[in-house]
Amino acid sequence: MKLVPQLSLARLKSGLFWRTFLLLGTLTTVSMISWIGMISVIQREPQAQQISAQVISVVTITHAALTHSAPELRRELLFDLVSNEGIRIFPLEEDDRIDPPPDNYLMPDIEALVKAKLGQDTRFSARVNGVAGFWVSFKIDDDEYWLMLDRERLRGLTGFQWLGWASLVSLLSLIGAAIISSLINLPLSRLTVAARAIAQGKQPAPLPEKGPIEIIEANRSFNQMVDDLKQVESDRAVILAGISHDLRTPLARMQLEVEMANLSDEARDGIQSDIGQMDDIIGQFLDYAKPTEASSFTEVDLSGLLTDMARETMRLPDVRISTAIAGDAHVMGNPTDLRRVLNNLVENARRYARTPGSEFTELDISCQLRGSGAARRVIIDVQDHGPGVPVEKIEQMLKPFTRLDTARGQANGAGLGLAIVERVLLRHGAELQVRNRAGGGLAFQISLPAA
């Protein structure tokens, strides 16, 4: 089970930034499509009439010029039309390769208007004998000719310009949507990061009290809450110190009185054992209530810490331990709290995970580095060879004041050992996974960000 949820792709897509961006982008796209459609419908008829009038005018003037000019001057006239007006005249032959008219939504209206003026036998083409242009046929007496115009002169015949302008406006609108989404998301993102820092035991920087009044009030309230939490943590530390002294002083006196009392060795050992258990329970309560301050974090040589802990564990007569600890594993954290976590895992296994059929507990401890760069992590595995725990009770085992006597043997203490482990790791930004080990026993895996 993972105690620190990961940011999944589905969660990223459902974030406020992407939701706002998609909504604004969709609204912009729909508006652009509607706008282009409306403009096309409104301008279709006037645009078709304008282009038709231009074509009719050019054909009529050219026809008149050629008809009334002297035959010896027609060659010079055709040259002037090509040079100055971009108009070319070609004889229409029976074997001409003629392509259909330009594929344009205005073309049917243009054809109807031009034929109404120039005659129903007027022909149109987008390419004649492989030459592209806007081709219109006309007659002089019984001879037929092609008049070719450059397409650039017939504005609006294609929609490329509209598409270009629409694409540019859409791109600018999407950039604007991204900026607006960022401005909306930024204050909430800051608040989320600060809240996550508090959950991990860190002290976030004060949030800026500027912007819309709702953001100012939210950030101001959050900053006040952080200040109150700091004061509560400070007061709790003082109270815990006093409680520790008040609770343990009577135990120390009781211990001294037992040692001085005229009791049998068996009775004295029993009472001292009870006092020791009471002291352990008080220690667990205090450890669970004690805060882990992020300000106390330093770079911890986890390889050295694990090696020292394994060496100390090997001295216990009822524990057999094997290790595989990688060197140069460093993390940011509180070395005392991290040692407490590892000691709690070892002590939990020593008490409740004795290898079946033997008088000792077998432990496997490993440490390795995974990933690279900012994603590099230190992975610690602590596995025992005991009876394990029913799968449905693994999550319950990590809750405070929980003891699974039937699964892990007779339990002593207040049931806070693993709850302390979970709490300390959470404040270190770590992940804890607990599962039953293949072959019997429990496996604890801790994943910490590498320093």
Short mmCIF file of C-alpha atoms in Angstrom, two decimals:
data_model
loop_
_atom_site.label_atom_id
_atom_site.label_comp_id
_atom_site.label_asym_id
_atom_site.label_seq_id
_atom_site.Cartn_x
_atom_site.Cartn_y
_atom_site.Cartn_z
CA MET A 1 0.00 0.00 0.00
CA LYS A 2 1.35 3.43 -0.88
CA LEU A 3 1.09 6.07 1.80
CA VAL A 4 1.98 8.96 -0.52
CA PRO A 5 -0.28 8.92 -3.60
CA GLN A 6 1.43 9.51 -6.92
CA LEU A 7 0.29 12.07 -9.46
CA SER A 8 -1.32 9.94 -12.16
CA LEU A 9 -1.99 10.98 -15.72
CA ALA A 10 -5.74 10.86 -15.12
CA ARG A 11 -5.35 13.19 -12.14
CA LEU A 12 -3.22 15.55 -14.24
CA LYS A 13 -5.87 15.70 -16.94
CA SER A 14 -8.54 16.46 -14.36
CA GLY A 15 -6.53 19.35 -12.87
CA LEU A 16 -7.96 22.86 -12.77
CA PHE A 17 -5.47 24.20 -15.34
CA TRP A 18 -6.34 21.61 -17.99
CA ARG A 19 -10.07 21.81 -17.32
CA THR A 20 -10.03 25.60 -17.67
CA PHE A 21 -7.78 25.44 -20.74
CA LEU A 22 -9.96 22.82 -22.45
CA LEU A 23 -13.16 24.73 -21.70
CA LEU A 24 -11.73 28.02 -23.02
CA GLY A 25 -10.16 26.26 -26.01
CA THR A 26 -13.42 24.52 -26.87
CA LEU A 27 -15.37 27.77 -26.50
CA THR A 28 -12.88 29.57 -28.75
CA THR A 29 -12.93 26.83 -31.40
CA VAL A 30 -16.73 26.69 -31.50
CA SER A 31 -16.91 30.48 -31.70
CA MET A 32 -14.41 30.56 -34.58
CA ILE A 33 -16.28 27.85 -36.52
CA SER A 34 -19.58 29.65 -35.99
CA TRP A 35 -18.05 32.98 -36.98
CA ILE A 36 -16.51 31.59 -40.20
CA GLY A 37 -19.76 29.84 -41.09
CA MET A 38 -21.80 33.00 -40.51
CA ILE A 39 -19.39 35.18 -42.53
CA SER A 40 -19.39 32.64 -45.37
CA VAL A 41 -23.18 32.58 -45.54
CA ILE A 42 -23.53 36.36 -45.34
CA GLN A 43 -20.80 37.14 -47.88
CA ARG A 44 -21.46 34.32 -50.34
CA GLU A 45 -23.94 36.12 -52.56
CA PRO A 46 -22.19 39.54 -52.63
CA GLN A 47 -18.83 37.87 -53.21
CA ALA A 48 -20.18 35.72 -56.04
CA GLN A 49 -21.77 38.80 -57.67
CA GLN A 50 -18.53 40.78 -57.37
CA ILE A 51 -16.39 38.05 -58.96
CA SER A 52 -18.98 37.41 -61.69
CA ALA A 53 -19.12 41.11 -62.53
CA GLN A 54 -15.34 41.22 -62.77
CA VAL A 55 -15.23 38.20 -65.09
CA ILE A 56 -18.07 39.54 -67.28
CA SER A 57 -16.41 42.96 -67.48
CA VAL A 58 -13.03 41.53 -68.52
CA VAL A 59 -14.55 39.20 -71.14
CA THR A 60 -16.79 41.93 -72.54
CA ILE A 61 -14.00 44.51 -72.80
CA THR A 62 -11.61 41.98 -74.32
CA HIS A 63 -14.25 40.84 -76.83
CA ALA A 64 -14.99 44.42 -77.82
CA ALA A 65 -11.31 45.33 -78.12
CA LEU A 66 -10.54 42.39 -80.35
CA THR A 67 -13.66 42.86 -82.47
CA HIS A 68 -13.14 46.57 -83.21
CA SER A 69 -9.38 46.60 -83.56
CA ALA A 70 -7.66 46.49 -86.90
CA PRO A 71 -6.40 42.98 -87.77
CA GLU A 72 -2.80 44.19 -88.07
CA LEU A 73 -2.96 45.65 -84.54
CA ARG A 74 -4.46 42.59 -82.78
CA ARG A 75 -1.07 40.96 -82.08
CA GLU A 76 0.12 44.15 -80.35
CA LEU A 77 -3.20 44.35 -78.44
CA LEU A 78 -2.85 40.77 -77.21
CA PHE A 79 0.68 41.54 -76.05
CA ASP A 80 -0.55 44.59 -74.09
CA LEU A 81 -3.30 42.52 -72.47
CA VAL A 82 -0.79 39.95 -71.28
CA SER A 83 1.80 42.51 -70.14
CA ASN A 84 -0.44 45.03 -68.43
CA GLU A 85 -3.61 43.18 -67.45
CA GLY A 86 -2.46 39.57 -67.04
CA ILE A 87 -5.10 38.46 -69.57
CA ARG A 88 -4.25 35.79 -72.10
CA ILE A 89 -6.27 34.84 -75.19
CA PHE A 90 -5.98 31.40 -76.82
CA PRO A 91 -7.95 29.77 -79.62
CA LEU A 92 -10.30 27.05 -78.36
CA GLU A 93 -9.47 23.79 -80.11
CA GLU A 94 -11.49 20.59 -80.19
CA ASP A 95 -8.59 18.55 -78.82
CA ASP A 96 -7.90 20.81 -75.81
CA ARG A 97 -7.46 18.95 -72.52
CA ILE A 98 -9.98 20.66 -70.29
CA ASP A 99 -10.20 20.16 -66.51
CA PRO A 100 -13.37 20.88 -64.50
CA PRO A 101 -13.93 24.38 -63.05
CA PRO A 102 -12.26 25.28 -59.72
CA ASP A 103 -13.68 23.33 -56.77
CA ASN A 104 -15.05 26.24 -54.80
CA TYR A 105 -18.30 26.80 -52.95
CA LEU A 106 -18.81 30.06 -54.92
CA MET A 107 -18.33 28.49 -58.35
CA PRO A 108 -21.95 27.39 -58.97
CA ASP A 109 -23.22 30.94 -58.32
CA ILE A 110 -20.46 32.45 -60.48
CA GLU A 111 -21.25 30.11 -63.38
CA ALA A 112 -24.96 30.91 -63.24
CA LEU A 113 -24.41 34.69 -63.19
CA VAL A 114 -21.75 34.67 -65.96
CA LYS A 115 -23.78 32.39 -68.26
CA ALA A 116 -26.81 34.61 -67.77
CA LYS A 117 -24.81 37.50 -69.31
CA LEU A 118 -22.45 35.79 -71.76
CA GLY A 119 -24.61 32.89 -72.89
CA GLN A 120 -25.29 29.37 -71.73
CA ASP A 121 -22.56 27.93 -73.95
CA THR A 122 -19.85 29.69 -71.89
CA ARG A 123 -17.38 27.15 -70.53
CA PHE A 124 -15.18 27.27 -67.42
CA SER A 125 -12.03 25.39 -66.53
CA ALA A 126 -9.31 25.36 -63.87
CA ARG A 127 -6.65 24.00 -66.25
CA VAL A 128 -6.43 23.82 -70.08
CA ASN A 129 -3.69 21.75 -71.68
CA GLY A 130 -1.91 21.58 -68.35
CA VAL A 131 -1.83 25.36 -67.78
CA ALA A 132 -3.46 26.41 -64.49
CA GLY A 133 -5.64 29.53 -64.30
CA PHE A 134 -9.22 30.69 -64.40
CA TRP A 135 -10.36 29.90 -67.96
CA VAL A 136 -13.54 31.33 -69.55
CA SER A 137 -14.63 30.73 -73.14
CA PHE A 138 -16.16 33.36 -75.46
CA LYS A 139 -16.97 33.74 -79.18
CA ILE A 140 -16.00 36.23 -81.84
CA ASP A 141 -18.28 35.55 -84.77
CA ASP A 142 -18.03 31.78 -85.28
CA ASP A 143 -14.61 31.38 -83.64
CA GLU A 144 -14.23 30.32 -80.01
CA TYR A 145 -11.46 31.55 -77.72
CA TRP A 146 -10.20 30.94 -74.22
CA LEU A 147 -9.65 33.90 -71.91
CA MET A 148 -7.33 33.01 -69.01
CA LEU A 149 -7.19 35.09 -65.82
CA ASP A 150 -4.74 34.65 -62.97
CA ARG A 151 -6.47 33.19 -59.93
CA GLU A 152 -4.98 35.89 -57.73
CA ARG A 153 -7.26 38.42 -59.40
CA LEU A 154 -10.34 36.51 -58.28
CA ARG A 155 -10.22 37.02 -54.53
CA GLY A 156 -12.42 34.78 -52.47
CA LEU A 157 -12.39 31.94 -54.98
CA THR A 158 -10.63 29.69 -52.38
CA GLY A 159 -10.81 29.58 -48.62
CA PHE A 160 -7.07 29.45 -47.89
CA GLN A 161 -6.92 33.03 -46.67
CA TRP A 162 -9.91 32.47 -44.41
CA LEU A 163 -8.28 29.29 -43.09
CA GLY A 164 -4.99 31.11 -42.47
CA TRP A 165 -6.62 33.95 -40.57
CA ALA A 166 -8.81 31.52 -38.63
CA SER A 167 -5.77 29.43 -37.68
CA LEU A 168 -3.86 32.51 -36.52
CA VAL A 169 -6.79 33.77 -34.44
CA SER A 170 -7.33 30.28 -32.99
CA LEU A 171 -3.65 30.00 -32.04
CA LEU A 172 -3.68 33.40 -30.34
CA SER A 173 -6.92 32.46 -28.57
CA LEU A 174 -5.41 29.18 -27.28
CA ILE A 175 -2.33 31.04 -26.02
CA GLY A 176 -4.64 33.48 -24.27
CA ALA A 177 -6.61 30.55 -22.81
CA ALA A 178 -3.38 29.02 -21.50
CA ILE A 179 -2.36 32.33 -19.89
CA ILE A 180 -5.79 32.80 -18.32
CA SER A 181 -5.79 29.19 -17.06
CA SER A 182 -2.33 29.68 -15.54
CA LEU A 183 -3.41 32.86 -13.78
CA ILE A 184 -6.48 31.10 -12.39
CA ASN A 185 -4.55 27.98 -11.38
CA LEU A 186 -1.44 29.65 -9.90
CA PRO A 187 -2.93 30.72 -6.52
CA LEU A 188 -4.55 27.31 -6.00
CA SER A 189 -1.36 25.55 -7.05
CA ARG A 190 0.62 27.55 -4.48
CA LEU A 191 -1.95 26.70 -1.83
CA THR A 192 -1.78 22.98 -2.74
CA VAL A 193 2.04 22.93 -2.55
CA ALA A 194 1.98 24.72 0.80
CA ALA A 195 -0.65 22.33 2.21
CA ARG A 196 1.37 19.32 1.00
CA ALA A 197 4.47 20.78 2.69
CA ILE A 198 2.59 21.03 5.99
CA ALA A 199 1.42 17.42 5.64
CA GLN A 200 5.08 16.39 5.24
CA GLY A 201 6.12 18.29 8.36
CA LYS A 202 7.75 21.18 6.51
CA GLN A 203 7.30 24.89 7.08
CA PRO A 204 6.08 26.52 3.83
CA ALA A 205 6.87 30.12 2.95
CA PRO A 206 3.99 32.57 3.51
CA LEU A 207 1.60 32.78 0.58
CA PRO A 208 1.43 36.18 -1.19
CA GLU A 209 -1.54 38.21 -0.07
CA LYS A 210 -2.32 39.86 -3.42
CA GLY A 211 -4.69 39.40 -6.32
CA PRO A 212 -8.50 39.05 -6.23
CA ILE A 213 -10.09 39.55 -2.83
CA GLU A 214 -11.08 35.87 -2.59
CA ILE A 215 -7.44 34.79 -3.09
CA ILE A 216 -6.20 37.39 -0.62
CA GLU A 217 -8.61 36.18 2.06
CA ALA A 218 -7.81 32.50 1.42
CA ASN A 219 -4.03 33.06 1.55
CA ARG A 220 -4.33 35.28 4.61
CA SER A 221 -6.35 32.62 6.43
CA PHE A 222 -3.85 29.93 5.41
CA ASN A 223 -0.88 32.00 6.61
CA GLN A 224 -2.66 32.58 9.93
CA MET A 225 -3.29 28.84 10.23
CA VAL A 226 0.40 28.11 9.60
CA ASP A 227 1.39 30.59 12.31
CA ASP A 228 -1.08 28.98 14.71
CA LEU A 229 0.31 25.52 13.89
CA LYS A 230 3.84 26.72 14.61
CA GLN A 231 2.70 27.98 17.99
CA VAL A 232 0.85 24.72 18.68
CA GLU A 233 3.95 22.69 17.78
CA SER A 234 6.07 24.84 20.05
CA ASP A 235 3.61 24.51 22.92
CA ARG A 236 3.29 20.76 22.35
CA ALA A 237 7.05 20.29 22.55
CA VAL A 238 7.10 22.06 25.91
CA ILE A 239 4.11 20.05 27.15
CA LEU A 240 5.62 16.75 26.00
CA ALA A 241 8.84 17.52 27.80
CA GLY A 242 6.88 18.17 30.98
CA ILE A 243 4.76 15.06 30.53
CA SER A 244 7.82 12.91 29.99
CA HIS A 245 9.35 14.20 33.22
CA ASP A 246 6.09 13.91 35.19
CA LEU A 247 5.40 10.35 34.01
CA ARG A 248 8.87 8.90 34.26
CA THR A 249 9.86 10.42 37.59
CA PRO A 250 7.37 8.23 39.56
CA LEU A 251 8.59 5.18 37.61
CA ALA A 252 12.18 5.98 38.55
CA ARG A 253 11.20 6.32 42.19
CA MET A 254 9.25 3.09 42.04
CA GLN A 255 12.28 1.37 40.49
CA LEU A 256 14.49 2.62 43.30
CA GLU A 257 11.99 1.53 45.98
CA VAL A 258 11.73 -1.95 44.46
CA GLU A 259 15.50 -2.32 44.47
CA MET A 260 15.66 -1.27 48.13
CA ALA A 261 12.67 -3.34 49.24
CA ASN A 262 13.12 -6.68 50.95
CA LEU A 263 11.61 -8.78 48.15
CA SER A 264 12.46 -12.09 46.63
CA ASP A 265 14.41 -12.07 43.39
CA GLU A 266 11.45 -13.48 41.51
CA ALA A 267 9.06 -10.79 42.79
CA ARG A 268 11.61 -8.05 42.17
CA ASP A 269 12.20 -9.23 38.60
CA GLY A 270 8.46 -9.36 37.92
CA ILE A 271 7.87 -5.85 39.21
CA GLN A 272 10.86 -4.47 37.35
CA SER A 273 9.60 -6.14 34.18
CA ASP A 274 6.22 -4.44 34.61
CA ILE A 275 7.93 -1.10 35.22
CA GLY A 276 10.00 -1.61 32.08
CA GLN A 277 6.88 -2.31 30.03
CA MET A 278 5.21 0.80 31.44
CA ASP A 279 8.28 2.85 30.52
CA ASP A 280 8.23 1.41 26.99
CA ILE A 281 4.56 2.28 26.58
CA ILE A 282 5.16 5.83 27.78
CA GLY A 283 8.05 6.08 25.33
CA GLN A 284 5.82 4.93 22.48
CA PHE A 285 3.17 7.50 23.34
CA LEU A 286 5.76 10.27 23.44
CA ASP A 287 7.39 9.15 20.18
CA TYR A 288 4.00 9.06 18.44
CA ALA A 289 3.07 12.54 19.70
CA LYS A 290 6.50 14.04 19.04
CA PRO A 291 6.55 16.17 15.85
CA THR A 292 9.20 15.72 13.19
CA GLU A 293 10.41 19.20 12.29
CA ALA A 294 11.55 19.70 8.70
CA SER A 295 13.94 22.36 9.97
CA SER A 296 15.90 19.54 11.68
CA PHE A 297 16.49 17.71 8.38
CA THR A 298 20.11 17.18 7.38
CA GLU A 299 21.85 14.95 4.88
CA VAL A 300 21.83 11.45 6.39
CA ASP A 301 24.26 8.69 5.41
CA LEU A 302 21.62 5.97 5.24
CA SER A 303 24.16 3.31 4.23
CA GLY A 304 26.18 3.96 7.39
CA LEU A 305 23.06 4.17 9.55
CA LEU A 306 21.78 0.81 8.27
CA THR A 307 25.20 -0.79 8.70
CA ASP A 308 25.43 0.39 12.32
CA MET A 309 21.89 -0.75 13.06
CA ALA A 310 22.55 -4.18 11.52
CA ARG A 311 25.73 -4.53 13.57
CA GLU A 312 23.81 -3.75 16.76
CA THR A 313 21.00 -6.14 15.80
CA MET A 314 23.47 -8.98 15.26
CA ARG A 315 24.32 -8.82 18.96
CA LEU A 316 20.78 -9.84 19.91
CA PRO A 317 20.77 -13.56 20.75
CA ASP A 318 17.33 -14.21 19.22
CA VAL A 319 17.92 -12.53 15.83
CA ARG A 320 19.68 -13.80 12.71
CA ILE A 321 20.25 -11.05 10.12
CA SER A 322 21.51 -10.90 6.52
CA THR A 323 22.27 -7.61 4.77
CA ALA A 324 22.83 -6.24 1.26
CA ILE A 325 23.45 -2.52 1.74
CA ALA A 326 24.58 -0.35 -1.16
CA GLY A 327 27.11 2.35 -0.42
CA ASP A 328 26.67 6.09 -0.82
CA ALA A 329 22.92 6.13 -0.09
CA HIS A 330 22.12 9.59 1.28
CA VAL A 331 18.74 11.18 2.07
CA MET A 332 17.50 14.39 3.64
CA GLY A 333 15.88 13.77 7.02
CA ASN A 334 16.15 13.60 10.76
CA PRO A 335 18.74 10.91 11.59
CA THR A 336 17.22 10.21 15.03
CA ASP A 337 13.74 9.71 13.60
CA LEU A 338 14.99 7.54 10.73
CA ARG A 339 16.91 5.36 13.19
CA ARG A 340 13.73 5.10 15.28
CA VAL A 341 11.82 3.91 12.18
CA LEU A 342 14.35 1.17 11.41
CA ASN A 343 14.62 0.12 15.07
CA ASN A 344 10.82 -0.12 15.30
CA LEU A 345 10.70 -2.40 12.24
CA VAL A 346 13.45 -4.63 13.68
CA GLU A 347 11.85 -4.71 17.13
CA ASN A 348 8.43 -5.47 15.64
CA ALA A 349 9.93 -8.42 13.75
CA ARG A 350 11.91 -9.60 16.79
CA ARG A 351 8.80 -9.66 18.97
CA TYR A 352 6.19 -11.02 16.61
CA ALA A 353 7.91 -12.64 13.60
CA ARG A 354 9.88 -15.53 15.02
CA THR A 355 10.65 -18.06 12.30
CA PRO A 356 8.30 -21.05 12.73
CA GLY A 357 10.05 -24.08 14.22
CA SER A 358 13.00 -22.07 15.60
CA GLU A 359 13.90 -19.93 18.61
CA PHE A 360 15.04 -16.86 16.68
CA THR A 361 13.89 -14.30 14.12
CA GLU A 362 15.40 -14.23 10.64
CA LEU A 363 15.72 -10.78 9.06
CA ASP A 364 16.79 -9.71 5.56
CA ILE A 365 17.75 -6.03 5.21
CA SER A 366 18.72 -4.47 1.87
CA CYS A 367 19.32 -0.98 0.56
CA GLN A 368 19.67 0.07 -3.07
CA LEU A 369 19.55 3.16 -5.29
CA ARG A 370 17.13 3.42 -8.20
CA GLY A 371 16.50 6.01 -10.90
CA SER A 372 18.61 9.01 -11.79
CA GLY A 373 18.61 12.77 -11.42
CA ALA A 374 15.69 14.29 -9.53
CA ALA A 375 13.84 10.93 -9.67
CA ARG A 376 16.62 9.05 -7.83
CA ARG A 377 15.34 7.14 -4.78
CA VAL A 378 16.75 5.07 -1.95
CA ILE A 379 14.86 1.78 -1.51
CA ILE A 380 15.07 -0.05 1.84
CA ASP A 381 13.61 -3.54 2.25
CA VAL A 382 13.14 -5.15 5.68
CA GLN A 383 11.79 -8.72 5.46
CA ASP A 384 11.20 -11.36 8.11
CA HIS A 385 10.48 -15.09 7.87
CA GLY A 386 7.66 -15.18 10.42
CA PRO A 387 3.99 -16.15 10.16
CA GLY A 388 2.95 -13.01 8.25
CA VAL A 389 -0.40 -11.23 8.51
CA PRO A 390 -3.73 -11.83 6.71
CA VAL A 391 -3.87 -9.58 3.66
CA GLU A 392 -7.09 -7.91 4.76
CA LYS A 393 -5.46 -6.86 8.07
CA ILE A 394 -2.24 -5.33 6.71
CA GLU A 395 -3.72 -1.83 6.47
CA GLN A 396 -5.26 -2.15 9.94
CA MET A 397 -1.85 -3.08 11.36
CA LEU A 398 -0.50 0.41 10.61
CA LYS A 399 -3.22 2.18 12.60
CA PRO A 400 -2.45 3.45 16.12
CA PHE A 401 -3.23 1.21 19.14
CA THR A 402 -3.61 -1.87 16.91
CA ARG A 403 -2.20 -5.27 17.89
CA LEU A 404 -2.82 -8.33 15.76
CA ASP A 405 -2.24 -10.94 18.47
CA THR A 406 -3.57 -13.89 16.53
CA ALA A 407 -1.40 -13.26 13.49
CA ARG A 408 1.86 -12.16 15.09
CA GLY A 409 1.97 -13.88 18.44
CA GLN A 410 1.42 -12.39 21.85
CA ALA A 411 1.78 -8.62 21.63
CA ASN A 412 3.16 -6.26 24.23
CA GLY A 413 3.16 -2.46 24.25
CA ALA A 414 0.58 0.08 23.13
CA GLY A 415 0.44 -0.88 19.46
CA LEU A 416 2.12 2.32 18.27
CA GLY A 417 5.36 0.99 16.77
CA LEU A 418 4.24 0.74 13.14
CA ALA A 419 2.01 3.83 13.47
CA ILE A 420 5.15 5.77 14.46
CA VAL A 421 6.93 4.34 11.40
CA GLU A 422 4.13 5.51 9.11
CA ARG A 423 3.93 8.96 10.68
CA VAL A 424 7.67 9.65 10.52
CA LEU A 425 7.96 8.45 6.92
CA LEU A 426 5.01 10.58 5.86
CA ARG A 427 6.74 13.67 7.22
CA HIS A 428 9.89 12.69 5.30
CA GLY A 429 8.01 12.53 1.98
CA ALA A 430 8.62 8.78 1.82
CA GLU A 431 6.48 5.87 0.66
CA LEU A 432 5.84 2.72 2.66
CA GLN A 433 4.64 -0.53 1.11
CA VAL A 434 3.72 -3.51 3.30
CA ARG A 435 3.00 -6.97 1.90
CA ASN A 436 3.34 -10.62 2.80
CA ARG A 437 6.65 -12.09 1.74
CA ALA A 438 6.73 -15.02 -0.65
CA GLY A 439 7.63 -18.01 1.51
CA GLY A 440 6.20 -16.51 4.71
CA GLY A 441 6.71 -13.37 6.73
CA LEU A 442 6.20 -9.66 6.19
CA ALA A 443 8.07 -7.40 3.78
CA PHE A 444 8.38 -3.64 4.47
CA GLN A 445 9.66 -1.45 1.63
CA ILE A 446 10.58 2.18 2.23
CA SER A 447 11.22 4.56 -0.69
CA LEU A 448 12.92 7.86 0.13
CA PRO A 449 14.04 10.70 -2.21
CA ALA A 450 17.83 10.51 -2.56
CA ALA A 451 19.80 13.58 -1.51
#
